[in-house]
mmCIF file of C-alpha atoms in Angstrom:
data_model
loop_
_atom_site.group_PDB
_atom_site.id
_atom_site.type_symbol
_atom_site.label_atom_id
_atom_site.label_comp_id
_atom_site.label_asym_id
_atom_site.label_seq_id
_atom_site.Cartn_x
_atom_site.Cartn_y
_atom_site.Cartn_z
ATOM 1 C CA MET A 31 -18.214 23.362 -37.023
ATOM 2 C CA ARG A 32 -16.886 20.032 -35.756
ATOM 3 C CA THR A 33 -13.453 21.581 -35.197
ATOM 4 C CA SER A 34 -14.936 24.459 -33.208
ATOM 5 C CA LEU A 35 -16.901 22.052 -31.003
ATOM 6 C CA HIS A 36 -13.815 19.903 -30.501
ATOM 7 C CA SER A 37 -11.788 22.967 -29.517
ATOM 8 C CA ALA A 38 -14.453 24.132 -27.090
ATOM 9 C CA LEU A 39 -14.643 20.704 -25.452
ATOM 10 C CA ALA A 40 -10.869 20.557 -25.197
ATOM 11 C CA LEU A 41 -10.744 23.947 -23.519
ATOM 12 C CA ALA A 42 -13.521 22.967 -21.125
ATOM 13 C CA THR A 43 -11.673 19.774 -20.235
ATOM 14 C CA VAL A 44 -8.452 21.646 -19.530
ATOM 15 C CA SER A 45 -10.358 24.178 -17.424
ATOM 16 C CA ALA A 46 -12.020 21.435 -15.396
ATOM 17 C CA LEU A 47 -8.799 19.536 -14.850
ATOM 18 C CA ALA A 48 -7.053 22.707 -13.744
ATOM 19 C CA GLN A 49 -9.280 22.928 -10.669
ATOM 20 C CA TYR A 50 -7.470 19.965 -9.117
ATOM 21 C CA THR A 51 -4.264 20.719 -7.232
ATOM 22 C CA PRO A 52 -2.642 17.773 -5.464
ATOM 23 C CA THR A 53 -1.255 18.246 -1.977
ATOM 24 C CA VAL A 54 2.290 16.930 -1.943
ATOM 25 C CA PRO A 55 4.522 16.665 1.125
ATOM 26 C CA VAL A 56 8.077 17.907 1.298
ATOM 27 C CA ASP A 57 10.480 15.199 0.119
ATOM 28 C CA ASN A 58 12.796 14.752 3.093
ATOM 29 C CA ARG A 59 14.956 12.102 1.466
ATOM 30 C CA THR A 60 18.665 12.814 1.254
ATOM 31 C CA LEU A 61 20.310 13.335 -2.118
ATOM 32 C CA SER A 62 21.934 9.907 -1.707
ATOM 33 C CA GLU A 63 18.540 8.277 -1.223
ATOM 34 C CA ILE A 64 17.022 10.001 -4.242
ATOM 35 C CA TYR A 65 20.138 9.143 -6.263
ATOM 36 C CA ALA A 66 19.654 5.468 -5.423
ATOM 37 C CA ALA A 67 16.055 5.631 -6.652
ATOM 38 C CA ALA A 68 17.169 7.477 -9.780
ATOM 39 C CA ARG A 69 19.814 4.822 -10.514
ATOM 40 C CA ARG A 70 17.171 2.098 -10.354
ATOM 41 C CA GLU A 71 14.998 4.171 -12.660
ATOM 42 C CA HIS A 72 17.893 4.726 -15.064
ATOM 43 C CA THR A 73 18.587 0.989 -15.247
ATOM 44 C CA SER A 74 15.014 0.220 -16.285
ATOM 45 C CA ASN A 75 14.554 3.208 -18.599
ATOM 46 C CA THR A 76 15.958 2.968 -22.120
ATOM 47 C CA THR A 77 13.856 5.518 -23.966
ATOM 48 C CA ARG A 78 16.335 8.411 -23.898
ATOM 49 C CA PRO A 79 18.895 10.119 -21.641
ATOM 50 C CA PHE A 80 17.703 12.420 -18.860
ATOM 51 C CA GLN A 81 16.995 15.721 -20.624
ATOM 52 C CA VAL A 82 17.124 19.246 -19.201
ATOM 53 C CA PHE A 83 16.310 22.412 -21.146
ATOM 54 C CA TRP A 84 18.572 25.081 -19.612
ATOM 55 C CA GLY A 85 17.667 28.648 -20.522
ATOM 56 C CA GLY A 86 20.606 30.521 -22.004
ATOM 57 C CA ASP A 87 22.260 31.617 -25.230
ATOM 58 C CA ALA A 88 25.686 29.924 -25.289
ATOM 59 C CA GLY A 89 26.446 26.246 -24.871
ATOM 60 C CA SER A 90 29.234 26.935 -22.394
ATOM 61 C CA GLN A 91 26.701 28.448 -19.969
ATOM 62 C CA GLY A 92 25.765 24.896 -19.010
ATOM 63 C CA ASP A 93 29.321 23.655 -18.441
ATOM 64 C CA GLY A 94 29.337 24.257 -14.689
ATOM 65 C CA ILE A 95 26.143 22.274 -14.136
ATOM 66 C CA ARG A 96 27.222 19.479 -16.479
ATOM 67 C CA SER A 97 30.563 19.096 -14.718
ATOM 68 C CA ALA A 98 29.171 19.270 -11.174
ATOM 69 C CA TRP A 99 26.422 16.754 -11.962
ATOM 70 C CA ALA A 100 28.829 14.287 -13.562
ATOM 71 C CA GLN A 101 31.095 14.496 -10.536
ATOM 72 C CA GLN A 102 28.324 13.961 -7.973
ATOM 73 C CA PHE A 103 26.038 11.596 -9.908
ATOM 74 C CA PRO A 104 28.298 9.700 -12.332
ATOM 75 C CA ASP A 105 25.876 6.822 -12.917
ATOM 76 C CA ILE A 106 23.207 8.994 -14.536
ATOM 77 C CA PRO A 107 24.158 10.758 -17.785
ATOM 78 C CA LEU A 108 22.796 14.286 -18.060
ATOM 79 C CA ASN A 109 21.836 15.689 -21.433
ATOM 80 C CA LEU A 110 21.662 19.393 -20.580
ATOM 81 C CA THR A 111 20.785 21.510 -23.595
ATOM 82 C CA VAL A 112 21.287 25.247 -23.330
ATOM 83 C CA ILE A 113 18.429 26.760 -25.303
ATOM 84 C CA LEU A 114 16.857 30.197 -25.577
ATOM 85 C CA SER A 115 14.012 30.174 -23.058
ATOM 86 C CA LYS A 116 11.615 31.584 -25.654
ATOM 87 C CA TYR A 117 12.386 28.624 -27.909
ATOM 88 C CA ALA A 118 12.266 26.039 -25.105
ATOM 89 C CA ASP A 119 8.701 26.952 -24.188
ATOM 90 C CA THR A 120 7.691 26.777 -27.845
ATOM 91 C CA ARG A 121 9.114 23.263 -28.196
ATOM 92 C CA LEU A 122 7.286 22.142 -25.064
ATOM 93 C CA ASP A 123 4.025 23.707 -26.218
ATOM 94 C CA GLU A 124 4.256 22.157 -29.678
ATOM 95 C CA ALA A 125 4.847 18.688 -28.218
ATOM 96 C CA PHE A 126 1.933 19.140 -25.810
ATOM 97 C CA TYR A 127 -0.551 20.281 -28.435
ATOM 98 C CA GLU A 128 0.553 17.533 -30.826
ATOM 99 C CA GLY A 129 -0.110 14.952 -28.110
ATOM 100 C CA THR A 130 3.470 13.682 -27.951
ATOM 101 C CA GLU A 131 3.631 10.808 -25.460
ATOM 102 C CA GLU A 132 6.832 11.996 -23.797
ATOM 103 C CA PRO A 133 7.782 15.664 -23.371
ATOM 104 C CA PRO A 134 10.980 16.809 -25.130
ATOM 105 C CA ALA A 135 12.510 17.636 -21.721
ATOM 106 C CA ASP A 136 12.155 16.153 -18.242
ATOM 107 C CA VAL A 137 13.091 19.383 -16.448
ATOM 108 C CA VAL A 138 13.161 22.987 -17.615
ATOM 109 C CA ALA A 139 15.098 25.864 -16.038
ATOM 110 C CA LEU A 140 14.045 29.059 -17.783
ATOM 111 C CA GLN A 141 13.808 32.851 -17.807
ATOM 112 C CA THR A 142 10.248 32.940 -19.173
ATOM 113 C CA LEU A 143 8.527 33.293 -15.799
ATOM 114 C CA HIS A 144 5.103 33.810 -17.367
ATOM 115 C CA ASP A 145 5.089 30.242 -18.713
ATOM 116 C CA PHE A 146 5.078 28.420 -15.387
ATOM 117 C CA PRO A 147 1.648 29.541 -14.077
ATOM 118 C CA ARG A 148 0.133 28.726 -17.481
ATOM 119 C CA TRP A 149 1.664 25.263 -17.517
ATOM 120 C CA LYS A 150 0.429 24.711 -13.978
ATOM 121 C CA THR A 151 -3.109 25.656 -15.005
ATOM 122 C CA GLN A 152 -2.867 23.165 -17.875
ATOM 123 C CA ASN A 153 -1.729 20.390 -15.499
ATOM 124 C CA ARG A 154 1.574 20.074 -17.353
ATOM 125 C CA LEU A 155 3.891 20.192 -14.339
ATOM 126 C CA VAL A 156 4.801 17.631 -11.682
ATOM 127 C CA TYR A 157 4.147 18.957 -8.189
ATOM 128 C CA TYR A 158 7.297 18.447 -6.153
ATOM 129 C CA LYS A 159 8.729 19.954 -2.973
ATOM 130 C CA PRO A 160 12.437 19.242 -2.366
ATOM 131 C CA SER A 161 13.763 19.101 1.183
ATOM 132 C CA ASN A 162 14.736 22.803 1.086
ATOM 133 C CA PHE A 163 11.340 23.863 -0.259
ATOM 134 C CA GLU A 164 10.284 25.846 2.821
ATOM 135 C CA ASP A 165 13.664 27.614 2.826
ATOM 136 C CA VAL A 166 13.305 28.872 -0.752
ATOM 137 C CA LEU A 167 12.253 32.532 -0.777
ATOM 138 C CA VAL A 168 8.503 32.424 -0.304
ATOM 139 C CA ASN A 169 7.715 34.768 -3.204
ATOM 140 C CA GLU A 170 9.871 32.746 -5.597
ATOM 141 C CA ARG A 171 8.205 29.330 -5.276
ATOM 142 C CA ASP A 172 4.773 28.071 -6.156
ATOM 143 C CA ALA A 173 2.987 27.268 -2.900
ATOM 144 C CA ASP A 174 1.791 23.937 -4.308
ATOM 145 C CA GLY A 175 5.235 22.893 -5.551
ATOM 146 C CA ALA A 176 4.581 23.196 -9.288
ATOM 147 C CA PHE A 177 7.719 25.312 -9.834
ATOM 148 C CA LEU A 178 10.386 27.161 -7.886
ATOM 149 C CA ALA A 179 13.340 29.469 -8.403
ATOM 150 C CA PHE A 180 16.874 28.147 -8.067
ATOM 151 C CA ALA A 181 19.202 31.030 -8.996
ATOM 152 C CA VAL A 182 19.470 34.807 -9.121
ATOM 153 C CA TYR A 183 20.527 36.100 -12.549
ATOM 154 C CA SER A 184 21.045 39.735 -13.477
ATOM 155 C CA PHE A 185 21.908 42.218 -16.235
ATOM 156 C CA GLY A 186 23.212 45.764 -15.906
ATOM 157 C CA THR A 187 26.709 45.424 -14.475
ATOM 158 C CA ILE A 188 29.250 47.179 -16.700
ATOM 159 C CA TYR A 189 32.000 44.895 -18.004
ATOM 160 C CA PHE A 190 34.954 46.439 -19.820
ATOM 161 C CA ASP A 191 38.369 45.827 -21.342
ATOM 162 C CA SER A 192 40.816 47.613 -19.037
ATOM 163 C CA SER A 193 43.483 47.633 -21.744
ATOM 164 C CA LYS A 194 41.314 49.965 -23.825
ATOM 165 C CA ILE A 195 39.607 52.049 -21.166
ATOM 166 C CA SER A 196 40.467 52.903 -17.571
ATOM 167 C CA ALA A 197 38.171 52.237 -14.634
ATOM 168 C CA ASP A 198 38.042 55.959 -13.877
ATOM 169 C CA GLU A 199 36.566 56.648 -17.305
ATOM 170 C CA VAL A 200 33.771 54.098 -16.982
ATOM 171 C CA PRO A 201 30.585 55.816 -15.799
ATOM 172 C CA THR A 202 28.420 54.642 -12.934
ATOM 173 C CA SER A 203 25.231 55.678 -14.714
ATOM 174 C CA PHE A 204 23.660 54.424 -17.935
ATOM 175 C CA GLU A 205 22.768 58.001 -18.830
ATOM 176 C CA SER A 206 26.325 58.680 -20.003
ATOM 177 C CA PHE A 207 26.222 56.045 -22.741
ATOM 178 C CA GLY A 208 24.224 58.373 -24.955
ATOM 179 C CA ASP A 209 27.191 60.781 -25.021
ATOM 180 C CA ALA A 210 29.374 61.010 -28.128
ATOM 181 C CA LYS A 211 32.367 59.927 -26.020
ATOM 182 C CA TRP A 212 31.097 56.332 -26.164
ATOM 183 C CA LYS A 213 30.526 56.245 -29.907
ATOM 184 C CA GLY A 214 31.894 53.012 -31.357
ATOM 185 C CA LYS A 215 32.823 51.559 -27.957
ATOM 186 C CA LEU A 216 29.742 49.623 -26.856
ATOM 187 C CA ILE A 217 28.680 46.050 -27.596
ATOM 188 C CA LEU A 218 25.083 45.444 -26.511
ATOM 189 C CA THR A 219 22.382 42.809 -26.839
ATOM 190 C CA TYR A 220 19.299 43.758 -28.839
ATOM 191 C CA PRO A 221 16.679 44.518 -26.171
ATOM 192 C CA ASN A 222 13.962 43.429 -28.595
ATOM 193 C CA ASP A 223 15.472 39.918 -28.714
ATOM 194 C CA ASP A 224 15.551 39.089 -24.981
ATOM 195 C CA ASP A 225 12.841 39.839 -22.422
ATOM 196 C CA ALA A 226 15.251 40.394 -19.517
ATOM 197 C CA VAL A 227 17.363 42.834 -21.518
ATOM 198 C CA ALA A 228 14.132 44.488 -22.650
ATOM 199 C CA TYR A 229 13.190 44.967 -19.006
ATOM 200 C CA LEU A 230 16.595 46.501 -18.217
ATOM 201 C CA PHE A 231 16.261 48.912 -21.132
ATOM 202 C CA SER A 232 12.690 49.754 -20.121
ATOM 203 C CA LEU A 233 13.997 50.839 -16.707
ATOM 204 C CA ILE A 234 16.691 52.992 -18.304
ATOM 205 C CA VAL A 235 14.379 54.614 -20.853
ATOM 206 C CA SER A 236 11.775 55.234 -18.157
ATOM 207 C CA ARG A 237 14.407 57.150 -16.201
ATOM 208 C CA TYR A 238 16.133 59.065 -19.020
ATOM 209 C CA GLY A 239 13.486 59.254 -21.720
ATOM 210 C CA PHE A 240 13.234 58.229 -25.353
ATOM 211 C CA SER A 241 15.884 60.803 -26.260
ATOM 212 C CA TRP A 242 18.424 58.581 -24.460
ATOM 213 C CA LEU A 243 17.423 55.621 -26.626
ATOM 214 C CA ARG A 244 17.713 57.705 -29.798
ATOM 215 C CA ALA A 245 21.144 58.975 -28.722
ATOM 216 C CA LEU A 246 22.282 55.419 -28.015
ATOM 217 C CA ALA A 247 20.982 54.278 -31.395
ATOM 218 C CA ALA A 248 23.108 56.982 -33.052
ATOM 219 C CA ASN A 249 26.228 56.008 -31.106
ATOM 220 C CA ASP A 250 27.521 53.250 -33.406
ATOM 221 C CA VAL A 251 26.726 50.451 -30.961
ATOM 222 C CA GLN A 252 27.613 46.929 -32.075
ATOM 223 C CA TRP A 253 24.236 45.253 -31.558
ATOM 224 C CA VAL A 254 24.329 41.484 -31.135
ATOM 225 C CA ARG A 255 22.023 38.577 -30.379
ATOM 226 C CA GLY A 256 22.555 36.772 -27.086
ATOM 227 C CA THR A 257 23.743 37.960 -23.688
ATOM 228 C CA GLY A 258 26.897 35.882 -23.835
ATOM 229 C CA THR A 259 27.877 37.388 -27.188
ATOM 230 C CA PRO A 260 29.075 40.798 -25.867
ATOM 231 C CA ILE A 261 31.677 39.108 -23.661
ATOM 232 C CA PHE A 262 32.786 36.735 -26.416
ATOM 233 C CA GLU A 263 33.134 39.704 -28.758
ATOM 234 C CA LEU A 264 35.159 41.722 -26.235
ATOM 235 C CA GLU A 265 37.461 38.729 -25.850
ATOM 236 C CA ARG A 266 37.755 38.307 -29.619
ATOM 237 C CA LEU A 267 38.556 41.991 -30.149
ATOM 238 C CA HIS A 268 40.912 42.373 -27.178
ATOM 239 C CA ASN A 269 44.094 42.137 -29.267
ATOM 240 C CA ASP A 270 42.638 43.983 -32.246
ATOM 241 C CA THR A 271 44.319 47.391 -32.110
ATOM 242 C CA THR A 272 41.960 48.741 -34.762
ATOM 243 C CA SER A 273 38.853 48.052 -32.658
ATOM 244 C CA THR A 274 37.538 50.566 -30.140
ATOM 245 C CA ARG A 275 34.932 48.171 -28.718
ATOM 246 C CA ALA A 276 35.565 48.150 -24.992
ATOM 247 C CA LEU A 277 32.483 47.647 -22.834
ATOM 248 C CA THR A 278 28.985 46.253 -22.365
ATOM 249 C CA PHE A 279 26.192 46.333 -19.806
ATOM 250 C CA SER A 280 23.944 43.622 -21.276
ATOM 251 C CA ALA A 281 25.958 40.537 -20.312
ATOM 252 C CA GLY A 282 25.128 38.168 -17.486
ATOM 253 C CA SER A 283 28.701 37.353 -16.508
ATOM 254 C CA GLY A 284 32.093 38.913 -16.899
ATOM 255 C CA ILE A 285 35.409 38.339 -18.644
ATOM 256 C CA GLU A 286 37.588 35.684 -17.035
ATOM 257 C CA ALA A 287 40.869 37.174 -18.309
ATOM 258 C CA SER A 288 42.826 39.551 -16.077
ATOM 259 C CA TRP A 289 42.104 42.519 -18.348
ATOM 260 C CA GLY A 290 38.354 42.052 -17.958
ATOM 261 C CA VAL A 291 36.960 44.274 -15.205
ATOM 262 C CA SER A 292 33.472 44.975 -13.895
ATOM 263 C CA LYS A 293 31.961 48.120 -12.441
ATOM 264 C CA ALA A 294 28.587 48.520 -10.757
ATOM 265 C CA VAL A 295 26.236 51.366 -11.478
ATOM 266 C CA GLU A 296 25.328 53.460 -8.449
ATOM 267 C CA PRO A 297 21.947 54.393 -6.918
ATOM 268 C CA PRO A 298 19.506 55.668 -7.891
ATOM 269 C CA GLU A 299 20.395 53.743 -11.047
ATOM 270 C CA ASN A 300 18.777 50.310 -11.379
ATOM 271 C CA ILE A 301 20.068 47.070 -12.784
ATOM 272 C CA MET A 302 17.664 44.161 -13.063
ATOM 273 C CA SER A 303 17.771 40.674 -11.610
ATOM 274 C CA TRP A 304 15.311 37.816 -11.632
ATOM 275 C CA PRO A 305 14.705 34.351 -10.177
ATOM 276 C CA GLN A 306 15.582 31.753 -12.834
ATOM 277 C CA THR A 307 12.890 29.128 -12.333
ATOM 278 C CA ALA A 308 12.692 25.348 -12.753
ATOM 279 C CA ALA A 309 9.966 22.725 -12.993
ATOM 280 C CA ILE A 310 9.480 19.043 -13.751
ATOM 281 C CA ILE A 311 7.426 18.405 -16.882
ATOM 282 C CA ALA A 312 4.476 16.040 -16.554
ATOM 283 C CA GLY A 313 4.873 12.838 -18.533
ATOM 284 C CA THR A 314 8.591 12.517 -17.865
ATOM 285 C CA PRO A 315 9.648 8.862 -17.959
ATOM 286 C CA GLN A 316 12.297 9.643 -15.317
ATOM 287 C CA PRO A 317 10.479 11.320 -12.399
ATOM 288 C CA GLU A 318 12.986 10.241 -9.738
ATOM 289 C CA THR A 319 15.899 11.611 -11.738
ATOM 290 C CA ALA A 320 13.978 14.841 -12.258
ATOM 291 C CA LYS A 321 13.353 15.071 -8.508
ATOM 292 C CA LEU A 322 17.047 14.474 -7.901
ATOM 293 C CA PHE A 323 17.940 17.333 -10.243
ATOM 294 C CA ILE A 324 15.543 19.781 -8.555
ATOM 295 C CA SER A 325 16.644 18.693 -5.071
ATOM 296 C CA TRP A 326 20.280 19.100 -6.052
ATOM 297 C CA LEU A 327 19.765 22.560 -7.607
ATOM 298 C CA THR A 328 18.169 23.828 -4.401
ATOM 299 C CA SER A 329 20.523 22.025 -2.010
ATOM 300 C CA ASN A 330 22.832 23.946 0.302
ATOM 301 C CA GLY A 331 25.798 22.574 -1.602
ATOM 302 C CA GLN A 332 24.681 24.204 -4.843
ATOM 303 C CA GLN A 333 23.230 27.350 -3.276
ATOM 304 C CA ASN A 334 26.345 28.073 -1.192
ATOM 305 C CA GLY A 335 28.110 29.320 -4.298
ATOM 306 C CA SER A 336 25.587 32.115 -4.836
ATOM 307 C CA SER A 337 25.212 35.389 -3.009
ATOM 308 C CA PRO A 338 22.439 36.255 -2.731
ATOM 309 C CA SER A 339 20.931 32.774 -2.745
ATOM 310 C CA LEU A 340 17.373 31.561 -3.178
ATOM 311 C CA LEU A 341 17.582 30.055 0.328
ATOM 312 C CA THR A 342 16.479 32.316 3.162
ATOM 313 C CA SER A 343 18.795 30.664 5.697
ATOM 314 C CA LEU A 344 21.911 31.260 3.603
ATOM 315 C CA ASN A 345 20.953 34.872 2.923
ATOM 316 C CA GLU A 346 20.416 35.506 6.627
ATOM 317 C CA ALA A 347 23.740 33.868 7.475
ATOM 318 C CA ASN A 348 25.546 35.991 4.878
ATOM 319 C CA GLY A 349 23.648 39.211 5.598
ATOM 320 C CA VAL A 350 22.349 39.574 2.032
ATOM 321 C CA SER A 351 19.008 39.529 0.246
ATOM 322 C CA PRO A 352 17.956 39.830 -3.399
ATOM 323 C CA TYR A 353 15.225 42.196 -2.218
ATOM 324 C CA SER A 354 17.377 44.618 -0.226
ATOM 325 C CA SER A 355 19.662 46.074 -2.892
ATOM 326 C CA ASN A 356 18.562 49.474 -4.152
ATOM 327 C CA THR A 357 20.318 48.849 -7.464
ATOM 328 C CA THR A 358 18.266 45.783 -8.430
ATOM 329 C CA ILE A 359 14.630 45.247 -9.285
ATOM 330 C CA PHE A 360 14.273 41.601 -8.278
ATOM 331 C CA SER A 361 10.508 41.182 -8.243
ATOM 332 C CA GLY A 362 9.746 43.588 -11.080
ATOM 333 C CA PHE A 363 10.728 41.267 -13.893
ATOM 334 C CA ARG A 364 8.021 38.750 -12.986
ATOM 335 C CA THR A 365 5.396 41.517 -13.246
ATOM 336 C CA PHE A 366 6.909 42.746 -16.517
ATOM 337 C CA GLU A 367 7.145 39.249 -17.995
ATOM 338 C CA THR A 368 3.552 38.402 -17.130
ATOM 339 C CA ASP A 369 2.201 41.473 -18.929
ATOM 340 C CA ARG A 370 2.786 40.307 -22.492
ATOM 341 C CA ALA A 371 1.143 43.424 -23.969
ATOM 342 C CA GLN A 372 3.681 45.583 -22.116
ATOM 343 C CA VAL A 373 6.587 43.398 -23.263
ATOM 344 C CA GLU A 374 5.393 43.616 -26.863
ATOM 345 C CA TRP A 375 4.987 47.405 -26.609
ATOM 346 C CA TRP A 376 8.535 47.883 -25.343
ATOM 347 C CA LYS A 377 9.963 45.565 -27.979
ATOM 348 C CA ASN A 378 8.236 47.607 -30.664
ATOM 349 C CA VAL A 379 9.743 50.768 -29.160
ATOM 350 C CA PHE A 380 13.202 49.218 -29.360
ATOM 351 C CA GLU A 381 12.654 47.819 -32.841
ATOM 352 C CA GLU A 382 11.587 51.219 -34.149
ATOM 353 C CA ALA A 383 14.775 52.775 -32.763
ATOM 354 C CA LEU A 384 17.269 49.963 -33.390
ATOM 355 C CA GLY A 385 15.772 47.833 -36.147
ATOM 356 C CA THR A 386 14.985 44.138 -36.077
ATOM 357 C CA PRO A 387 17.587 41.877 -34.426
ATOM 358 C CA GLN A 388 20.210 40.863 -36.951
ATOM 359 C CA GLY A 389 22.510 37.871 -36.893
ATOM 360 C CA PRO A 390 22.319 34.122 -36.367
ATOM 361 C CA ASP A 391 20.884 32.313 -33.381
ATOM 362 C CA PRO A 392 23.688 32.746 -30.802
ATOM 363 C CA LEU A 393 23.564 29.014 -30.071
ATOM 364 C CA ALA A 394 24.505 28.375 -33.690
ATOM 365 C CA VAL A 395 27.650 30.415 -33.041
ATOM 366 C CA TYR A 396 28.306 29.180 -29.491
ATOM 367 C CA PRO A 397 26.746 25.697 -29.592
ATOM 368 C CA ASN A 398 26.181 23.028 -27.011
ATOM 369 C CA PRO A 399 28.905 20.366 -26.802
ATOM 370 C CA SER A 400 28.453 17.371 -29.066
ATOM 371 C CA ALA A 401 26.847 14.352 -27.447
#
């Protein structure tokens, strides 16, 4: 009975605290000014390196950020850990409910969009508005500054090995992949192991029916864990003359080698994209460094490399928008991700057709660099 009363009081306390939302101004300091404050903070802080949980499934997916940060802010070491978003939120939740004094990460940048409103309600996020806050797409930032998007990620582009299949053969519709012609040629991520891939597959099945899913399941697909894995496997099998594996549509980025080619599906087909979202975790011992990281992620210098961007001004200058493409469903993933009953239903559909995801954690195969 005591435990029940304690739980009820705890829930009431959280509910009461959640009514308070601080009003924070936009931080108009330059990156240099925030960097100076972060250096002072770093000098006085000896608890642990600045820690970022970076949603992904291969350690190399964080290399670009690690390198760019080290070049621009050499005095502050960055410990950026690529981690499956669904595991990152679990680690944060466990630490919170155990009453850990410091969170396991200072900043998170994740795919699990449903987590951020919950964490805000629980007063677990630092409210912060970087200088570009008002320029970030209005639907992709929390109005109070608890979290905001920093990048557009997507799945659904077809990547293929041009030494094994010609561009003319590659279809522009997912419907064709249920045909016997593609038997033994596809490498795909289990849709019941990744919410974004699940959303992509839900769009395809909604268009072509469950018969398409059953045909795909019978087509000798190489099912893998992780969205980086299909590309790594295509690269590994490139020189294997006995392998017919040649293409994927569940990877987030393409093959860097000259034989790796991409092809977009055509309307009315849909691929999916979403706003990868970041937040500062309350209790961080390095708040200035965390603010520097968020300000840097959303700065023009970082956003210039993306098209479309999360900054309205850059999109207008480049004549693009993540909302305007008729081959992407940019806002739909947030709705999908928030409806956990729907996500679970679709994952059960995929599990019944494809089986449970098999194989090791992809980050055990493609790990983060050693410290």
